[in-house]
Coordinates of C-alpha atoms and ligand atoms in Angstrom, one line a residue:
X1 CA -29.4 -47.3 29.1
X2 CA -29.8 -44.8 31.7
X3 CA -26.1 -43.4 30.9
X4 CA -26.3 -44.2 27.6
X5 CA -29.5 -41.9 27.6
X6 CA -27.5 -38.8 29.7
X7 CA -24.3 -39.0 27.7
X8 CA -26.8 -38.6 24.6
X9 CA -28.6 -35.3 25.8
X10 CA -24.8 -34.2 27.2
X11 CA -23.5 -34.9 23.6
X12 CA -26.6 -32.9 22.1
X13 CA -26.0 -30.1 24.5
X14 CA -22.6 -30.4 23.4
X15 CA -23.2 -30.2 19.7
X16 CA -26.0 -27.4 20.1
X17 CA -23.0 -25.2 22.4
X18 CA -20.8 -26.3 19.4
X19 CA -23.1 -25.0 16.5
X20 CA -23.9 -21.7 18.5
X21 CA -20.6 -20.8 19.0
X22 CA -19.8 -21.4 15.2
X23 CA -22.5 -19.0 14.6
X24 CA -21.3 -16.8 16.9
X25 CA -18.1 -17.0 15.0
X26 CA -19.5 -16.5 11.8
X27 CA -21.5 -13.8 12.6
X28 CA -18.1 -11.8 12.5
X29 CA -15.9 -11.6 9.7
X30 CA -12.4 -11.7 10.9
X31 CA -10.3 -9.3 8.2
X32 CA -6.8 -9.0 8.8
X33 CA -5.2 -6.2 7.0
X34 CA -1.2 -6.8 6.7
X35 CA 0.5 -3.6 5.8
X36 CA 4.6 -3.3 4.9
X37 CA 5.5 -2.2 8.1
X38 CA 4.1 -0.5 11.4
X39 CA 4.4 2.6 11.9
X40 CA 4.0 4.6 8.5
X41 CA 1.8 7.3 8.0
X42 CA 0.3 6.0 4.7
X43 CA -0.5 2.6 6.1
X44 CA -1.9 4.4 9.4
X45 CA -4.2 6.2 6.9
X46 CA -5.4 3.3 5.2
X47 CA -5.7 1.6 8.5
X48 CA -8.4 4.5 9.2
X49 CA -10.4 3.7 5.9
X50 CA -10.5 -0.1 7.3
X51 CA -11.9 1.1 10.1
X52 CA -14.9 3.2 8.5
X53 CA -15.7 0.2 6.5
X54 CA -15.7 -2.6 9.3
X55 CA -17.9 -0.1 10.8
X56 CA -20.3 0.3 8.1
X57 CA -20.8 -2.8 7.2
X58 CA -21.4 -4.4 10.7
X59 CA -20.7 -7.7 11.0
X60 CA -16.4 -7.1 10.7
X61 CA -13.5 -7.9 13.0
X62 CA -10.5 -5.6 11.3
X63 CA -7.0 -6.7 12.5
X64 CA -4.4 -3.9 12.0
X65 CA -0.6 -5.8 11.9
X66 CA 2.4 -5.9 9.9
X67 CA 5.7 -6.4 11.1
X68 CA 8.4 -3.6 12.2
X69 CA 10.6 -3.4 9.4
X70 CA 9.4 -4.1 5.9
X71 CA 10.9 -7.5 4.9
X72 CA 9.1 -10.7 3.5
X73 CA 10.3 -12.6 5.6
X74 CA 8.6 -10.8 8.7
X75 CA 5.7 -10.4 7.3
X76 CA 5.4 -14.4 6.5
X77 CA 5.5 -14.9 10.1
X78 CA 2.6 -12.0 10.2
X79 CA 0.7 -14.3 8.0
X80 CA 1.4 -17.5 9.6
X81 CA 0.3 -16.1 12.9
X82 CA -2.9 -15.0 11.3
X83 CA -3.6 -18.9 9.5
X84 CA -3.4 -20.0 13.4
X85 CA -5.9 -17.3 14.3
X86 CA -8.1 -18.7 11.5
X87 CA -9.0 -15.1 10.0
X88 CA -11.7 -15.2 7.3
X89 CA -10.1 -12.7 4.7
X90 CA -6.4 -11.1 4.5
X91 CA -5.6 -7.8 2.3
X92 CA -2.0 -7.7 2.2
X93 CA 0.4 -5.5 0.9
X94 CA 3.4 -6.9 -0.1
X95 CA 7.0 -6.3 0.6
X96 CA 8.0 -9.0 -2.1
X97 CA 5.9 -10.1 -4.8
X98 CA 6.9 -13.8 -5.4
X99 CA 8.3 -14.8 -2.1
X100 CA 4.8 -14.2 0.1
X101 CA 2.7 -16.9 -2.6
X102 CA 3.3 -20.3 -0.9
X103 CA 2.4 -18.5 2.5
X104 CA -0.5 -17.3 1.0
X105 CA -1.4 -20.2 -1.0
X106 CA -1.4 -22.6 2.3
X107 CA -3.7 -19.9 4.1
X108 CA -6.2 -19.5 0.7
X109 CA -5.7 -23.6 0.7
X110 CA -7.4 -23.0 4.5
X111 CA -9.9 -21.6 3.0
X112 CA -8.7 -17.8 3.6
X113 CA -9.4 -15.3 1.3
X114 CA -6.3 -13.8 0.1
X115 CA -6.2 -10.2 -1.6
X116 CA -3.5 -7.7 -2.2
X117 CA -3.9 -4.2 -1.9
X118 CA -1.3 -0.9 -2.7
X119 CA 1.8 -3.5 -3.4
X120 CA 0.4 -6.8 -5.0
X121 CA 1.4 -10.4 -4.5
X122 CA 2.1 -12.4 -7.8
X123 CA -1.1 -13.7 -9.3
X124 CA -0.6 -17.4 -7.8
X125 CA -0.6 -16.1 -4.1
X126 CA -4.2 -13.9 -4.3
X127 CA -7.7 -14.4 -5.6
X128 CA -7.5 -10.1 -6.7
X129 CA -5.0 -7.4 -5.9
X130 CA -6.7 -3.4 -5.5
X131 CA -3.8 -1.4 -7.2
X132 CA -4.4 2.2 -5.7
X133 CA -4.4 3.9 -9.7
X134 CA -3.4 3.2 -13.0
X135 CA 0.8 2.2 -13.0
X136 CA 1.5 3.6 -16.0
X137 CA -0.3 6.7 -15.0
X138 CA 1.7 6.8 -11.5
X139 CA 5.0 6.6 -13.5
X140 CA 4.0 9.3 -16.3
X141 CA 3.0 11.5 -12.8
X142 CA 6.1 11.1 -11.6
X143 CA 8.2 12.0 -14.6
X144 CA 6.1 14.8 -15.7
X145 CA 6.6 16.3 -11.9
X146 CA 9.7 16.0 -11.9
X147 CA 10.0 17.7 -15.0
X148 CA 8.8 20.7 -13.8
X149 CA 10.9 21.0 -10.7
X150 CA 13.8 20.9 -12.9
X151 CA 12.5 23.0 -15.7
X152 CA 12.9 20.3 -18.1
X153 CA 16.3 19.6 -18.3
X154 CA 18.8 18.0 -15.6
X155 CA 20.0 15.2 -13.6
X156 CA 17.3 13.1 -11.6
X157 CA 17.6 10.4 -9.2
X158 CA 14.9 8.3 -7.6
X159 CA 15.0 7.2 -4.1
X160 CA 12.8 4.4 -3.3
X161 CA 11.4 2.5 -0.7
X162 CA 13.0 -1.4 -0.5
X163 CA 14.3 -3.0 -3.6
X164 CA 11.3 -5.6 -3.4
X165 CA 8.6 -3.4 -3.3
X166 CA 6.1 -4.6 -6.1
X167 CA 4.4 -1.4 -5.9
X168 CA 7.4 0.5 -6.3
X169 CA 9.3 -1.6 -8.7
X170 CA 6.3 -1.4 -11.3
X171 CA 6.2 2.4 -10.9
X172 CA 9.6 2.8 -11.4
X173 CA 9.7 0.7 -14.6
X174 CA 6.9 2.9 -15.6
X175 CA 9.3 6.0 -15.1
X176 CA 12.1 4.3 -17.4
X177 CA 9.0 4.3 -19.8
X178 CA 8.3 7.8 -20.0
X179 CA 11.4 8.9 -19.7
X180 CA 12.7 7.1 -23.0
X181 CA 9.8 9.8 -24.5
X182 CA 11.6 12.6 -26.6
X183 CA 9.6 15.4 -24.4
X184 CA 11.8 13.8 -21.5
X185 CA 14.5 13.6 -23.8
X186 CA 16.4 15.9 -21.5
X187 CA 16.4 14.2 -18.3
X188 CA 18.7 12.0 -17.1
X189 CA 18.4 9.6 -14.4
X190 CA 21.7 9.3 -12.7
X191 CA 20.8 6.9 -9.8
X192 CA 17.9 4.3 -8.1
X193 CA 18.6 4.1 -4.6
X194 CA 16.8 2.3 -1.8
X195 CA 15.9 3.8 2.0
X196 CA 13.8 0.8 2.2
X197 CA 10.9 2.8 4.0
X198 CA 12.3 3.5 6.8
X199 CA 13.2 7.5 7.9
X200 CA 17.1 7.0 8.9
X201 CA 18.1 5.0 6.7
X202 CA 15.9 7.5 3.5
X203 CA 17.5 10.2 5.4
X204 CA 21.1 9.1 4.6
X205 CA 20.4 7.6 1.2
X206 CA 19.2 10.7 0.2
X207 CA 22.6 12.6 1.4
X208 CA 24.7 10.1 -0.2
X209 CA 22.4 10.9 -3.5
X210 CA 23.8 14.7 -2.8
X211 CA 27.2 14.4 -2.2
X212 CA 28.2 11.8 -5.0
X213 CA 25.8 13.8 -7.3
X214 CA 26.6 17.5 -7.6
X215 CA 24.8 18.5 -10.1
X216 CA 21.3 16.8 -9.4
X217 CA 18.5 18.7 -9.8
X218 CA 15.6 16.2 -8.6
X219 CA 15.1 13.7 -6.3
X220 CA 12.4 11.6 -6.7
X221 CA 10.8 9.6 -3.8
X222 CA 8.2 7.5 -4.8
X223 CA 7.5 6.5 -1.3
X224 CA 5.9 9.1 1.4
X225 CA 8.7 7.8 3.7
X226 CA 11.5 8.4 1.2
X227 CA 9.8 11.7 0.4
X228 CA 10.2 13.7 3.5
X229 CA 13.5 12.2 4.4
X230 CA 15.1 13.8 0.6
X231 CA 13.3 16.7 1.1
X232 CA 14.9 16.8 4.9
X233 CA 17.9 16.2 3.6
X234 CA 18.2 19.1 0.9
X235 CA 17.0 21.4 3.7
X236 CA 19.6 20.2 6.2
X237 CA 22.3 20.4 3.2
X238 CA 20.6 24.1 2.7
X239 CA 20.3 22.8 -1.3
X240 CA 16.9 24.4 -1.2
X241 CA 16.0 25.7 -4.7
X242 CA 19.2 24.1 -6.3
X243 CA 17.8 20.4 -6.0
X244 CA 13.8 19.7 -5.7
X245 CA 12.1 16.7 -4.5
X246 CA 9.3 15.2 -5.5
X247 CA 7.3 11.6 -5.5
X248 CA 4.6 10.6 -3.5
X249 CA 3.3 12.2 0.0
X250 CA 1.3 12.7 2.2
X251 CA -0.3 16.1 2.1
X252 CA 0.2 16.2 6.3
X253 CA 3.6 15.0 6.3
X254 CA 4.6 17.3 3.2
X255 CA 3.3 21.0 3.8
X256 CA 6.5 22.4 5.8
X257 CA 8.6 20.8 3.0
X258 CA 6.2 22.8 0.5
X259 CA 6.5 25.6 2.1
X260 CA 10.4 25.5 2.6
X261 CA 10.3 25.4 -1.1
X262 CA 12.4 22.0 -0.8
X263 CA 9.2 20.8 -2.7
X264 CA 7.4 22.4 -5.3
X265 CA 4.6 19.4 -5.9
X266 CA 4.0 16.0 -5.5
X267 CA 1.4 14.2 -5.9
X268 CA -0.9 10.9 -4.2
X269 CA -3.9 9.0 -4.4
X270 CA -6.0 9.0 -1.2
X271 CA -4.9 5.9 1.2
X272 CA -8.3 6.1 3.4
X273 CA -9.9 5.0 0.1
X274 CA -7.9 2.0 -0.5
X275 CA -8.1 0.3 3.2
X276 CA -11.6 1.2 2.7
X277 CA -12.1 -0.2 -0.5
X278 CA -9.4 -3.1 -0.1
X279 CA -11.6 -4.1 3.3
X280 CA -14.9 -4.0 1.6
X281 CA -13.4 -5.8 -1.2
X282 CA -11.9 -8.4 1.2
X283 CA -15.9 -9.1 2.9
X284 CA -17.4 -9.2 -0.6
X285 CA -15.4 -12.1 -1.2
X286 CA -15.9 -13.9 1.9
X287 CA -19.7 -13.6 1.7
X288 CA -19.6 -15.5 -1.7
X289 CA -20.0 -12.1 -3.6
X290 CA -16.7 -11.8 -5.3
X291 CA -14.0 -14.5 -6.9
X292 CA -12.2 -12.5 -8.6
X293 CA -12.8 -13.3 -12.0
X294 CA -12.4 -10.4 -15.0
X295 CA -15.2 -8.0 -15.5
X296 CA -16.7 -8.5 -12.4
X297 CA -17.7 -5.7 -10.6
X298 CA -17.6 -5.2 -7.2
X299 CA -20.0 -3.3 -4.6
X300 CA -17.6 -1.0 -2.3
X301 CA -20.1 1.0 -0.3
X302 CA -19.2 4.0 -0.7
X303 CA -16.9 3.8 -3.5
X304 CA -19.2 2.4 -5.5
X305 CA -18.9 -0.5 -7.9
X306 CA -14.9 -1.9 -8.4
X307 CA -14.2 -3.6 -12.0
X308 CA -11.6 -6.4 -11.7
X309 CA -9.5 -6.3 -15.2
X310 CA -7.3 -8.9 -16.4
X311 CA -5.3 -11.1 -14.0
X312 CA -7.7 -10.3 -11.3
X313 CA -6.2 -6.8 -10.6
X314 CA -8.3 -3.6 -10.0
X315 CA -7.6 0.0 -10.1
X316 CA -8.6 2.6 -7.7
X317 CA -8.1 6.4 -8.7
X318 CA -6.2 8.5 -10.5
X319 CA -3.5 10.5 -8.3
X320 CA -3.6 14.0 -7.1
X321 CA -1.2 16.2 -7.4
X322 CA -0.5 19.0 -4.6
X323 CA 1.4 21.9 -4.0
X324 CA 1.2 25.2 -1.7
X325 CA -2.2 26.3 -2.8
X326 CA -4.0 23.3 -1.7
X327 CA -1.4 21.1 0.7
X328 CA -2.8 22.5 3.8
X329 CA -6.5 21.7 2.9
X330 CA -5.5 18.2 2.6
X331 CA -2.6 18.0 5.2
X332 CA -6.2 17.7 8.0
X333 CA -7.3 14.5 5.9
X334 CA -4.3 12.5 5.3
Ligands
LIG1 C1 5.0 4.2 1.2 C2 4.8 2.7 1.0 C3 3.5 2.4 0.2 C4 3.3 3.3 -0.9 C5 3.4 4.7 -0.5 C6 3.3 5.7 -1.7 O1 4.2 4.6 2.3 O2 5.9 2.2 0.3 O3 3.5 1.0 -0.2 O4 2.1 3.0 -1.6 O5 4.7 4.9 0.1

């Protein structure tokens, strides 16, 4: 009786040790944000908007990882690491669209909350994906800049980041899109080639663009990676003012390049916002004040309230475009 009585107040002990430590637990949300690859500057930015919003809102653990190169594959170990770690919330953003869901639907069957943010996971794999702007917007940007660069009229050619990338892929169908317009009429695009975000291999995609394409006038990089290796490239092939780049970039990474006149303007949305918004997105949803669902809207802190639109995607900003009278004011942000 005796024992029974001890092992009793030892299993209470036990269970009241237990039921702190849960709420010891639960008093931090555990966010894992899972970026393409480690190591790129836009990520690294977005990485710093996480960190502002896991700060204001308190009660957030933010874990930074993604794997070296920017494959699926990779990244589903990422994932399947962070399952084991039982994180409350993951924003992800995807080097392959379809091949991440069953990955992501074991950890949202976990109880995980799974988002995508910048490059989206197929609708199956995510409770919401945070697209950083409108795609059709992105692609008429892209179009209309290079445009410009090439005074209307020309050979283009787009280098891109892998030949998965959602975020990419949609843009670039967007491009097609515009460019089948009569006021584009006069462009031609003469190749789609992939540095798969990494600087080397951008770097000789873009010469290989140069030499099998004498008479481009525009290379367009809709990657920040891709950008700065083309507009390397035309400098090191001293093509400057013969063929212009243009895409998306960085304002830090791109104000030499603007100023070398490899670049006239490109253009970007801001990617401290969307870690920011994709982490306060990501605790909304694990405090029961999200699902998802269309028309909902969203609290972000300081980027106010975020309307989810049909198939539970959202859309951030519109993009800015820069060039040399305003690069180096943004080149100390981002
Ligand atoms: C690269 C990545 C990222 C994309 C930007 C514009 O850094 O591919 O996904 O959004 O470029």
């Amino acid at each position: 009786m005796r024992m029974f009585k001890t092992l009793s107040i030892v299993t209470a002990a036990v269970a009241l040790a237990l039921a702190a430590g849960t709420a010891a637990a639960g008093d931090k949300v555990k966010i894992a944000m899972v970026v393409k690859s480690l190591g790129n500057g836009f990520f690294d930015a977005a990485h710093e908007g996480g960190k502002a919003a896991a700060k204001e809102l308190g009660d957030v653990e933010l874990i930074y990882t993604g794997p070296t190169a920017p494959t699926a594959e990779a990244q589903i170990e990422v994932i399947n690491s962070l399952i084991s770690q039982k994180v409350d919330a993951m924003v992800i953003s995807a080097n392959d669209r379809d091949a991440l869901v069953p990955i992501a639907k074991r950890a949202m069957q976990r109880g995980i909350k799974v988002l995508s943010f910048d490059s989206g996971i197929a609708p199956a794999g995510r409770l919401m994906n945070l697209n950083p702007s409108n795609s059709a917007l992105i692609g008429t940007k892209l179009v209309e800049m290079a445009s410009d660069a090439s005074g209307g009229a020309g050979e283009i050619a787009i280098l891109s980041a892998t030949a998965q990338a959602t975020n990419q892929n949609i843009w670039i169908a967007e491009m097609k899109k515009a460019l089948a317009k009569p006021e584009f009429g006069k462009l031609k695009l003469v190749a789609t080639v992939y540095g798969d975000d990494q600087s080397d291999k951008s770097y000789r995609e873009a010469l290989g663009l140069l030499r099998s394409n004498p008479n481009l006038k525009v290379i367009v990089a809709p990657t920040t990676v891709g950008i700065v290796a083309s507009a390397k490239a035309v400098a090191d092939e001293k093509l400057v003012g013969k063929v212009f780049v243009t895409g998306l970039g960085l304002p830090s990474e791109m104000a030499g390049h603007v100023k070398s006149g490899a670049v006239k303007s490109f253009a970007i949305w801001n990617p401290i916002d969307l870690g920011y918004s994709a982490v306060q997105l990501a605790h909304a949803f694990v405090k029961g004040k999200a699902t998802g669902k269309p028309g909902e809207q969203i609290a972000a802190g300081r980027m106010g309230k975020i309307t989810v639109e049909a198939d539970s995607e959202a859309a951030m900003a519109q993009p800015f475009t820069y060039d040399a009278s305003n690069v180096d004011k943004f080149a100390k942000i981002f």
